[in-house]
PDB file of C-alpha atoms in Angstrom:
ATOM      1  CA  UNK A   1     -22.053  15.473   8.729  1.00 57.00           C
ATOM      2  CA  UNK A   2     -19.673  13.407  10.330  1.00 61.00           C
ATOM      3  CA  UNK A   3     -15.928  12.776   8.481  1.00 58.00           C
ATOM      4  CA  UNK A   4     -16.805   8.984   7.865  1.00 63.00           C
ATOM      5  CA  UNK A   5     -19.952  10.026   5.849  1.00 66.00           C
ATOM      6  CA  UNK A   6     -17.911  13.203   4.022  1.00 59.00           C
ATOM      7  CA  UNK A   7     -15.402  10.599   3.183  1.00 61.00           C
ATOM      8  CA  UNK A   8     -17.673   8.019   1.915  1.00 67.00           C
ATOM      9  CA  UNK A   9     -20.053  10.718  -0.247  1.00 69.00           C
ATOM     10  CA  UNK A  10     -16.095  12.457  -1.818  1.00 68.00           C
ATOM     11  CA  UNK A  11     -15.649   8.535  -2.848  1.00 65.00           C
ATOM     12  CA  UNK A  12     -18.679   7.814  -4.151  1.00 70.00           C
ATOM     13  CA  UNK A  13     -18.926  11.233  -6.077  1.00 72.00           C
ATOM     14  CA  UNK A  14     -15.237  10.836  -7.180  1.00 63.00           C
ATOM     15  CA  UNK A  15     -16.205   7.171  -8.568  1.00 61.00           C
ATOM     16  CA  UNK A  16     -19.201   8.182 -10.103  1.00 67.00           C
ATOM     17  CA  UNK A  17     -17.331  11.078 -11.860  1.00 63.00           C
ATOM     18  CA  UNK A  18     -14.795   8.565 -12.838  1.00 55.00           C
ATOM     19  CA  UNK A  19     -17.224   6.739 -14.558  1.00 57.00           C
ATOM     20  CA  UNK A  20     -18.799   9.320 -16.030  1.00 61.00           C
ATOM     21  CA  UNK A  21     -15.619  10.571 -18.187  1.00 53.00           C
ATOM     22  CA  UNK A  22     -15.441   7.259 -19.220  1.00 53.00           C
ATOM     23  CA  UNK A  23     -18.408   7.785 -21.300  1.00 54.00           C
ATOM     24  CA  UNK A  24     -16.923  10.593 -22.735  1.00 55.00           C
ATOM     25  CA  UNK A  25     -13.699  10.272 -23.157  1.00 57.00           C
ATOM     26  CA  UNK A  26     -11.232   7.080 -24.829  1.00 69.00           C
ATOM     27  CA  UNK A  27     -10.507   4.622 -22.004  1.00 84.00           C
ATOM     28  CA  UNK A  28      -7.058   2.791 -22.314  1.00 92.00           C
ATOM     29  CA  UNK A  29      -5.797  -0.123 -20.500  1.00 93.00           C
ATOM     30  CA  UNK A  30      -3.962   0.768 -17.454  1.00 94.00           C
ATOM     31  CA  UNK A  31      -1.267  -2.120 -18.157  1.00 94.00           C
ATOM     32  CA  UNK A  32      -0.507  -1.923 -21.602  1.00 93.00           C
ATOM     33  CA  UNK A  33      -2.380   1.288 -23.010  1.00 92.00           C
ATOM     34  CA  UNK A  34      -5.058  -0.927 -25.631  1.00 92.00           C
ATOM     35  CA  UNK A  35      -7.827   1.299 -26.490  1.00 90.00           C
ATOM     36  CA  UNK A  36     -11.198   0.574 -25.445  1.00 87.00           C
ATOM     37  CA  UNK A  37     -10.440  -1.311 -22.304  1.00 89.00           C
ATOM     38  CA  UNK A  38      -9.921  -0.223 -18.635  1.00 91.00           C
ATOM     39  CA  UNK A  39      -7.806  -3.289 -18.163  1.00 91.00           C
ATOM     40  CA  UNK A  40      -7.287  -5.860 -20.602  1.00 93.00           C
ATOM     41  CA  UNK A  41      -7.732  -9.633 -20.310  1.00 94.00           C
ATOM     42  CA  UNK A  42      -3.821 -10.020 -20.977  1.00 96.00           C
ATOM     43  CA  UNK A  43      -3.035  -7.399 -18.476  1.00 95.00           C
ATOM     44  CA  UNK A  44      -5.264  -8.478 -15.979  1.00 94.00           C
ATOM     45  CA  UNK A  45      -2.991 -12.316 -16.125  1.00 95.00           C
ATOM     46  CA  UNK A  46       0.164 -10.231 -15.786  1.00 96.00           C
ATOM     47  CA  UNK A  47      -0.922  -8.848 -12.547  1.00 97.00           C
ATOM     48  CA  UNK A  48      -1.775 -11.785 -10.762  1.00 97.00           C
ATOM     49  CA  UNK A  49       0.208 -12.037  -7.518  1.00 97.00           C
ATOM     50  CA  UNK A  50       3.279 -13.519  -7.415  1.00 96.00           C
ATOM     51  CA  UNK A  51       4.168 -12.869  -3.545  1.00 96.00           C
ATOM     52  CA  UNK A  52       7.888 -13.181  -2.547  1.00 95.00           C
ATOM     53  CA  UNK A  53       9.810 -11.943   0.627  1.00 96.00           C
ATOM     54  CA  UNK A  54      12.812  -9.502   0.956  1.00 93.00           C
ATOM     55  CA  UNK A  55      14.299  -8.336   4.080  1.00 93.00           C
ATOM     56  CA  UNK A  56      14.931  -4.405   3.839  1.00 87.00           C
ATOM     57  CA  UNK A  57      17.303  -3.641   6.578  1.00 84.00           C
ATOM     58  CA  UNK A  58      15.896  -5.870   9.070  1.00 89.00           C
ATOM     59  CA  UNK A  59      12.459  -5.892   8.000  1.00 93.00           C
ATOM     60  CA  UNK A  60      10.508  -8.288   6.621  1.00 96.00           C
ATOM     61  CA  UNK A  61       8.586  -7.076   3.563  1.00 96.00           C
ATOM     62  CA  UNK A  62       6.139  -8.810   1.314  1.00 98.00           C
ATOM     63  CA  UNK A  63       5.423  -7.939  -1.920  1.00 97.00           C
ATOM     64  CA  UNK A  64       2.300  -9.009  -4.456  1.00 98.00           C
ATOM     65  CA  UNK A  65       4.255  -8.153  -7.982  1.00 97.00           C
ATOM     66  CA  UNK A  66       7.488  -7.065  -8.934  1.00 96.00           C
ATOM     67  CA  UNK A  67       7.378  -3.366 -10.248  1.00 96.00           C
ATOM     68  CA  UNK A  68       8.137  -4.096 -13.835  1.00 95.00           C
ATOM     69  CA  UNK A  69       5.627  -4.189 -17.120  1.00 96.00           C
ATOM     70  CA  UNK A  70       1.891  -3.785 -16.598  1.00 96.00           C
ATOM     71  CA  UNK A  71       1.987  -3.647 -12.739  1.00 97.00           C
ATOM     72  CA  UNK A  72       4.657  -0.359 -12.922  1.00 96.00           C
ATOM     73  CA  UNK A  73       2.266   0.830 -15.669  1.00 96.00           C
ATOM     74  CA  UNK A  74      -0.798   0.269 -13.677  1.00 97.00           C
ATOM     75  CA  UNK A  75       1.137   1.740 -10.175  1.00 97.00           C
ATOM     76  CA  UNK A  76       2.165   5.278 -12.468  1.00 95.00           C
ATOM     77  CA  UNK A  77      -1.587   5.334 -13.466  1.00 95.00           C
ATOM     78  CA  UNK A  78      -2.952   5.268 -10.240  1.00 96.00           C
ATOM     79  CA  UNK A  79      -0.302   7.781  -9.035  1.00 94.00           C
ATOM     80  CA  UNK A  80       0.245  10.076 -11.881  1.00 92.00           C
ATOM     81  CA  UNK A  81      -2.513  10.018 -13.762  1.00 92.00           C
ATOM     82  CA  UNK A  82      -5.585   9.885 -11.498  1.00 92.00           C
ATOM     83  CA  UNK A  83      -7.032   6.168 -12.689  1.00 94.00           C
ATOM     84  CA  UNK A  84      -7.823   5.491  -9.625  1.00 94.00           C
ATOM     85  CA  UNK A  85      -9.695   1.940 -11.530  1.00 94.00           C
ATOM     86  CA  UNK A  86      -6.206   0.746 -11.212  1.00 96.00           C
ATOM     87  CA  UNK A  87      -6.424   0.278  -7.461  1.00 96.00           C
ATOM     88  CA  UNK A  88      -8.940  -2.869  -8.251  1.00 96.00           C
ATOM     89  CA  UNK A  89      -6.364  -4.137 -10.463  1.00 96.00           C
ATOM     90  CA  UNK A  90      -3.635  -4.018  -8.215  1.00 97.00           C
ATOM     91  CA  UNK A  91      -5.686  -4.789  -5.471  1.00 98.00           C
ATOM     92  CA  UNK A  92      -5.371  -9.124  -5.300  1.00 98.00           C
ATOM     93  CA  UNK A  93      -0.919  -8.422  -5.034  1.00 98.00           C
ATOM     94  CA  UNK A  94      -1.577  -6.083  -1.858  1.00 98.00           C
ATOM     95  CA  UNK A  95      -4.140  -8.697  -0.582  1.00 98.00           C
ATOM     96  CA  UNK A  96      -1.871 -11.975  -0.890  1.00 98.00           C
ATOM     97  CA  UNK A  97       1.438  -9.410   0.469  1.00 98.00           C
ATOM     98  CA  UNK A  98      -0.836  -8.886   3.419  1.00 98.00           C
ATOM     99  CA  UNK A  99      -1.626 -12.591   3.694  1.00 97.00           C
ATOM    100  CA  UNK A 100       1.936 -13.688   3.836  1.00 97.00           C
ATOM    101  CA  UNK A 101       3.055 -10.897   5.719  1.00 97.00           C
ATOM    102  CA  UNK A 102       0.650 -11.907   8.991  1.00 96.00           C
ATOM    103  CA  UNK A 103       0.975 -15.720   8.389  1.00 95.00           C
ATOM    104  CA  UNK A 104       2.168 -17.292  11.946  1.00 89.00           C
ATOM    105  CA  UNK A 105       1.109 -13.908  13.733  1.00 93.00           C
ATOM    106  CA  UNK A 106      -1.320 -13.799  16.765  1.00 92.00           C
ATOM    107  CA  UNK A 107      -4.671 -12.283  15.575  1.00 90.00           C
ATOM    108  CA  UNK A 108      -5.502  -9.660  15.857  1.00 94.00           C
ATOM    109  CA  UNK A 109      -3.041  -7.826  13.613  1.00 97.00           C
ATOM    110  CA  UNK A 110      -3.577  -4.017  12.699  1.00 97.00           C
ATOM    111  CA  UNK A 111      -3.048  -2.754   9.503  1.00 98.00           C
ATOM    112  CA  UNK A 112      -1.276   0.519   8.974  1.00 97.00           C
ATOM    113  CA  UNK A 113      -0.375   2.497   5.731  1.00 96.00           C
ATOM    114  CA  UNK A 114       2.307   4.754   5.739  1.00 93.00           C
ATOM    115  CA  UNK A 115       0.952   8.248   5.564  1.00 92.00           C
ATOM    116  CA  UNK A 116       0.364  10.131   2.577  1.00 87.00           C
ATOM    117  CA  UNK A 117       2.396  13.899   2.083  1.00 83.00           C
ATOM    118  CA  UNK A 118      -0.596  16.506   2.304  1.00 84.00           C
ATOM    119  CA  UNK A 119       0.872  17.791  -0.947  1.00 85.00           C
ATOM    120  CA  UNK A 120       0.312  14.072  -2.745  1.00 85.00           C
ATOM    121  CA  UNK A 121      -3.236  14.059  -1.257  1.00 90.00           C
ATOM    122  CA  UNK A 122      -3.507  17.676  -2.783  1.00 90.00           C
ATOM    123  CA  UNK A 123      -2.565  16.520  -5.627  1.00 90.00           C
ATOM    124  CA  UNK A 124      -4.367  12.912  -6.333  1.00 92.00           C
ATOM    125  CA  UNK A 125      -7.159  13.768  -3.653  1.00 93.00           C
ATOM    126  CA  UNK A 126      -6.744  10.589  -2.655  1.00 94.00           C
ATOM    127  CA  UNK A 127      -4.084   7.821  -0.579  1.00 94.00           C
ATOM    128  CA  UNK A 128      -2.592   5.420  -2.601  1.00 96.00           C
ATOM    129  CA  UNK A 129      -1.942   2.542  -0.335  1.00 96.00           C
ATOM    130  CA  UNK A 130      -5.104   2.846   1.381  1.00 97.00           C
ATOM    131  CA  UNK A 131      -7.244   2.962  -1.849  1.00 97.00           C
ATOM    132  CA  UNK A 132      -5.515  -0.121  -2.911  1.00 98.00           C
ATOM    133  CA  UNK A 133      -5.807  -1.581   0.833  1.00 97.00           C
ATOM    134  CA  UNK A 134      -9.559  -0.669   0.714  1.00 97.00           C
ATOM    135  CA  UNK A 135     -10.531  -2.135  -2.254  1.00 97.00           C
ATOM    136  CA  UNK A 136      -8.106  -5.420  -1.447  1.00 97.00           C
ATOM    137  CA  UNK A 137     -11.182  -4.970   1.469  1.00 97.00           C
ATOM    138  CA  UNK A 138      -8.259  -4.565   4.144  1.00 97.00           C
ATOM    139  CA  UNK A 139      -9.279  -1.902   6.586  1.00 96.00           C
ATOM    140  CA  UNK A 140      -6.283   0.087   7.687  1.00 96.00           C
ATOM    141  CA  UNK A 141      -5.902   2.410  10.755  1.00 96.00           C
ATOM    142  CA  UNK A 142      -4.183   5.898  10.793  1.00 95.00           C
ATOM    143  CA  UNK A 143      -1.690   5.489  13.487  1.00 96.00           C
ATOM    144  CA  UNK A 144       0.900   7.149  11.643  1.00 94.00           C
ATOM    145  CA  UNK A 145       1.132  10.836  10.828  1.00 90.00           C
ATOM    146  CA  UNK A 146       4.258  12.815   9.108  1.00 86.00           C
ATOM    147  CA  UNK A 147       5.958  14.881  11.744  1.00 68.00           C
ATOM    148  CA  UNK A 148       8.004  17.130   9.083  1.00 63.00           C
ATOM    149  CA  UNK A 149       8.285  17.367   5.495  1.00 61.00           C
ATOM    150  CA  UNK A 150      10.809  15.490   3.493  1.00 62.00           C
ATOM    151  CA  UNK A 151      11.955  16.089  -0.159  1.00 57.00           C
ATOM    152  CA  UNK A 152      11.528  14.150  -3.150  1.00 61.00           C
ATOM    153  CA  UNK A 153      12.479  10.431  -2.612  1.00 56.00           C
ATOM    154  CA  UNK A 154      12.487   9.615  -6.286  1.00 58.00           C
ATOM    155  CA  UNK A 155      16.097  10.928  -7.075  1.00 58.00           C
ATOM    156  CA  UNK A 156      17.976  10.334  -4.190  1.00 55.00           C
ATOM    157  CA  UNK A 157      20.274   6.681  -3.013  1.00 60.00           C
ATOM    158  CA  UNK A 158      20.089   4.745  -0.820  1.00 61.00           C
ATOM    159  CA  UNK A 159      21.769   6.598   2.121  1.00 59.00           C
ATOM    160  CA  UNK A 160      20.213   9.786   1.395  1.00 60.00           C
ATOM    161  CA  UNK A 161      16.651   8.262   1.105  1.00 62.00           C
ATOM    162  CA  UNK A 162      17.347   6.684   5.092  1.00 59.00           C
ATOM    163  CA  UNK A 163      18.607  10.442   6.291  1.00 63.00           C
ATOM    164  CA  UNK A 164      15.605  12.451   4.433  1.00 60.00           C
ATOM    165  CA  UNK A 165      13.048  10.270   6.011  1.00 67.00           C
ATOM    166  CA  UNK A 166      14.836  10.080   9.039  1.00 62.00           C
ATOM    167  CA  UNK A 167      12.211  11.600  12.057  1.00 61.00           C
ATOM    168  CA  UNK A 168       9.631  12.401   9.913  1.00 72.00           C
ATOM    169  CA  UNK A 169       6.844  10.101  11.375  1.00 89.00           C
ATOM    170  CA  UNK A 170       5.250  10.158  14.820  1.00 88.00           C
ATOM    171  CA  UNK A 171       2.691   7.098  16.052  1.00 92.00           C
ATOM    172  CA  UNK A 172      -0.522   7.776  17.822  1.00 93.00           C
ATOM    173  CA  UNK A 173      -0.329   6.328  21.422  1.00 91.00           C
ATOM    174  CA  UNK A 174      -2.797   4.379  20.685  1.00 90.00           C
ATOM    175  CA  UNK A 175      -0.575   2.164  18.794  1.00 94.00           C
ATOM    176  CA  UNK A 176       1.010   0.941  22.197  1.00 96.00           C
ATOM    177  CA  UNK A 177       0.717  -2.887  22.586  1.00 96.00           C
ATOM    178  CA  UNK A 178      -0.790  -3.489  19.217  1.00 97.00           C
ATOM    179  CA  UNK A 179       0.472  -5.717  16.628  1.00 97.00           C
ATOM    180  CA  UNK A 180       1.041  -4.281  13.179  1.00 97.00           C
ATOM    181  CA  UNK A 181       1.587  -4.790   9.841  1.00 98.00           C
ATOM    182  CA  UNK A 182       2.961  -1.826   7.703  1.00 97.00           C
ATOM    183  CA  UNK A 183       1.201  -1.146   3.870  1.00 97.00           C
ATOM    184  CA  UNK A 184       2.600   0.629   1.130  1.00 96.00           C
ATOM    185  CA  UNK A 185       2.740   0.617  -2.671  1.00 96.00           C
ATOM    186  CA  UNK A 186       5.995   0.211  -3.782  1.00 93.00           C
ATOM    187  CA  UNK A 187       9.317  -0.753  -1.884  1.00 93.00           C
ATOM    188  CA  UNK A 188      12.379   0.548  -2.924  1.00 87.00           C
ATOM    189  CA  UNK A 189      15.202   0.743  -0.477  1.00 86.00           C
ATOM    190  CA  UNK A 190      13.334   0.433   2.856  1.00 88.00           C
ATOM    191  CA  UNK A 191      13.764   3.420   3.939  1.00 86.00           C
ATOM    192  CA  UNK A 192      10.320   4.909   4.565  1.00 89.00           C
ATOM    193  CA  UNK A 193       8.895   1.226   5.966  1.00 94.00           C
ATOM    194  CA  UNK A 194      11.830   1.442   8.551  1.00 91.00           C
ATOM    195  CA  UNK A 195      11.099   4.812   9.519  1.00 91.00           C
ATOM    196  CA  UNK A 196       7.383   4.132   9.839  1.00 93.00           C
ATOM    197  CA  UNK A 197       8.222   0.916  11.923  1.00 94.00           C
ATOM    198  CA  UNK A 198      10.689   2.987  14.188  1.00 93.00           C
ATOM    199  CA  UNK A 199       7.825   5.586  14.548  1.00 93.00           C
ATOM    200  CA  UNK A 200       4.909   2.897  15.792  1.00 96.00           C
ATOM    201  CA  UNK A 201       7.738   1.098  17.996  1.00 94.00           C
ATOM    202  CA  UNK A 202       8.653   4.452  20.173  1.00 93.00           C
ATOM    203  CA  UNK A 203       4.892   4.379  20.943  1.00 95.00           C
ATOM    204  CA  UNK A 204       5.333   0.368  22.178  1.00 96.00           C
ATOM    205  CA  UNK A 205       3.825  -1.552  18.929  1.00 96.00           C
ATOM    206  CA  UNK A 206       5.151  -4.316  17.454  1.00 97.00           C
ATOM    207  CA  UNK A 207       5.886  -4.150  13.731  1.00 97.00           C
ATOM    208  CA  UNK A 208       4.972  -8.092  12.482  1.00 97.00           C
ATOM    209  CA  UNK A 209       6.117  -7.155   8.982  1.00 97.00           C
ATOM    210  CA  UNK A 210       5.333  -4.938   5.990  1.00 97.00           C
ATOM    211  CA  UNK A 211       3.203  -5.367   2.573  1.00 98.00           C
ATOM    212  CA  UNK A 212       3.516  -3.839  -0.417  1.00 98.00           C
ATOM    213  CA  UNK A 213       1.928  -4.208  -3.762  1.00 98.00           C
ATOM    214  CA  UNK A 214       5.156  -4.516  -5.937  1.00 97.00           C
ATOM    215  CA  UNK A 215       8.814  -4.453  -5.172  1.00 96.00           C
ATOM    216  CA  UNK A 216      11.393  -2.651  -7.062  1.00 89.00           C
ATOM    217  CA  UNK A 217      14.410  -4.839  -8.904  1.00 70.00           C
ATOM    218  CA  UNK A 218      16.261  -5.968  -5.715  1.00 52.00           C
ATOM    219  CA  UNK A 219      19.579  -3.551  -4.809  1.00 48.00           C
ATOM    220  CA  UNK A 220      20.383  -5.105  -1.697  1.00 41.00           C
ATOM    221  CA  UNK A 221      19.539  -7.892   1.169  1.00 41.00           C
ATOM    222  CA  UNK A 222      17.766 -10.927   0.188  1.00 41.00           C
ATOM    223  CA  UNK A 223      14.894 -12.344  -1.618  1.00 44.00           C
ATOM    224  CA  UNK A 224      12.965 -15.504  -1.974  1.00 43.00           C
ATOM    225  CA  UNK A 225      11.057 -16.159  -5.101  1.00 39.00           C
ATOM    226  CA  UNK A 226       7.589 -17.990  -5.048  1.00 39.00           C
ATOM    227  CA  UNK A 227       7.789 -21.468  -3.893  1.00 35.00           C
ATOM    228  CA  UNK A 228      10.614 -20.921  -1.151  1.00 35.00           C
ATOM    229  CA  UNK A 229      10.596 -22.424   2.584  1.00 32.00           C
ATOM    230  CA  UNK A 230      10.427 -19.507   3.976  1.00 36.00           C
ATOM    231  CA  UNK A 231       7.527 -19.641   6.999  1.00 34.00           C
ATOM    232  CA  UNK A 232       6.593 -23.451   5.357  1.00 36.00           C
ATOM    233  CA  UNK A 233       4.650 -20.935   2.516  1.00 37.00           C
ATOM    234  CA  UNK A 234       1.484 -20.233   4.849  1.00 37.00           C
ATOM    235  CA  UNK A 235       0.055 -17.548   3.842  1.00 41.00           C
ATOM    236  CA  UNK A 236      -3.551 -17.653   5.236  1.00 41.00           C
ATOM    237  CA  UNK A 237      -5.156 -17.608   8.465  1.00 43.00           C
ATOM    238  CA  UNK A 238      -4.553 -14.281  10.528  1.00 49.00           C
ATOM    239  CA  UNK A 239      -6.966 -11.453  10.066  1.00 54.00           C
ATOM    240  CA  UNK A 240      -6.515  -8.366  10.061  1.00 57.00           C
ATOM    241  CA  UNK A 241      -8.024  -5.509  12.616  1.00 57.00           C
ATOM    242  CA  UNK A 242      -8.215  -1.905  12.589  1.00 46.00           C
ATOM    243  CA  UNK A 243      -7.274  -0.038  15.634  1.00 44.00           C
ATOM    244  CA  UNK A 244      -7.330  -2.892  17.978  1.00 36.00           C
ATOM    245  CA  UNK A 245     -10.518  -4.309  17.061  1.00 34.00           C
ATOM    246  CA  UNK A 246     -10.754  -7.485  15.024  1.00 35.00           C
ATOM    247  CA  UNK A 247     -12.015  -7.412  11.567  1.00 35.00           C
ATOM    248  CA  UNK A 248     -13.540 -10.068   9.975  1.00 32.00           C
ATOM    249  CA  UNK A 249     -14.103  -8.171   6.748  1.00 33.00           C
ATOM    250  CA  UNK A 250     -10.313  -7.738   5.958  1.00 37.00           C
ATOM    251  CA  UNK A 251     -10.612 -10.209   3.077  1.00 41.00           C
ATOM    252  CA  UNK A 252     -13.695  -9.246   1.333  1.00 36.00           C
ATOM    253  CA  UNK A 253     -14.373  -7.671  -2.042  1.00 31.00           C
ATOM    254  CA  UNK A 254     -14.242  -3.796  -1.895  1.00 33.00           C
TER     255      UNK A 254
END
């Protein structure tokens, strides 16, 4: 069995196990905790994408939602409690953020997710940005790898975060000449995305922007709320490619 087949089998087995557990264990809304339903109608409405733009350093990042309320709880459920079903609920937010991030860029654009640490992969069994992207119908190319381990970012301030991740990634040589949109789950200070961009551009890629499911309350930089004139409000028209091959399926439901 090749790696792709094994990966598909593992995902199918994991999804089947989650569905089986749902029959045996009480289920609660990932957004508010309401018993008896995986995602209630009210939280589904709260997770409707409201794309907004933020400049982190000199990188333009689009987010589908603010990291608060139902969105924050659903992301924590996905990242900390194994609620892989929450990825589907969060997928529209990432899809709309990617649309905005690549608007105006000449196709093809390759979607590259920020790499997951080995420790997080062992703990969860899946890569959060890639899983949400897959549920959004976006193919991602693994052009980034971790060059060294980093400390936990959560307790660090802006400058410490930047120092913590500096030089922590490297890009494959195949990135040379590609136009890339970076993908992650949450934007805080932008340090991780900045490091990903550095690594890709060191190999000759061109990062056209970044997209995340959600951003935390703004700490610095500028933000444009929905309805702004940035990019003329255009958020569609560019397809995403994987590994340099243009894909017509990046917007398909998954």
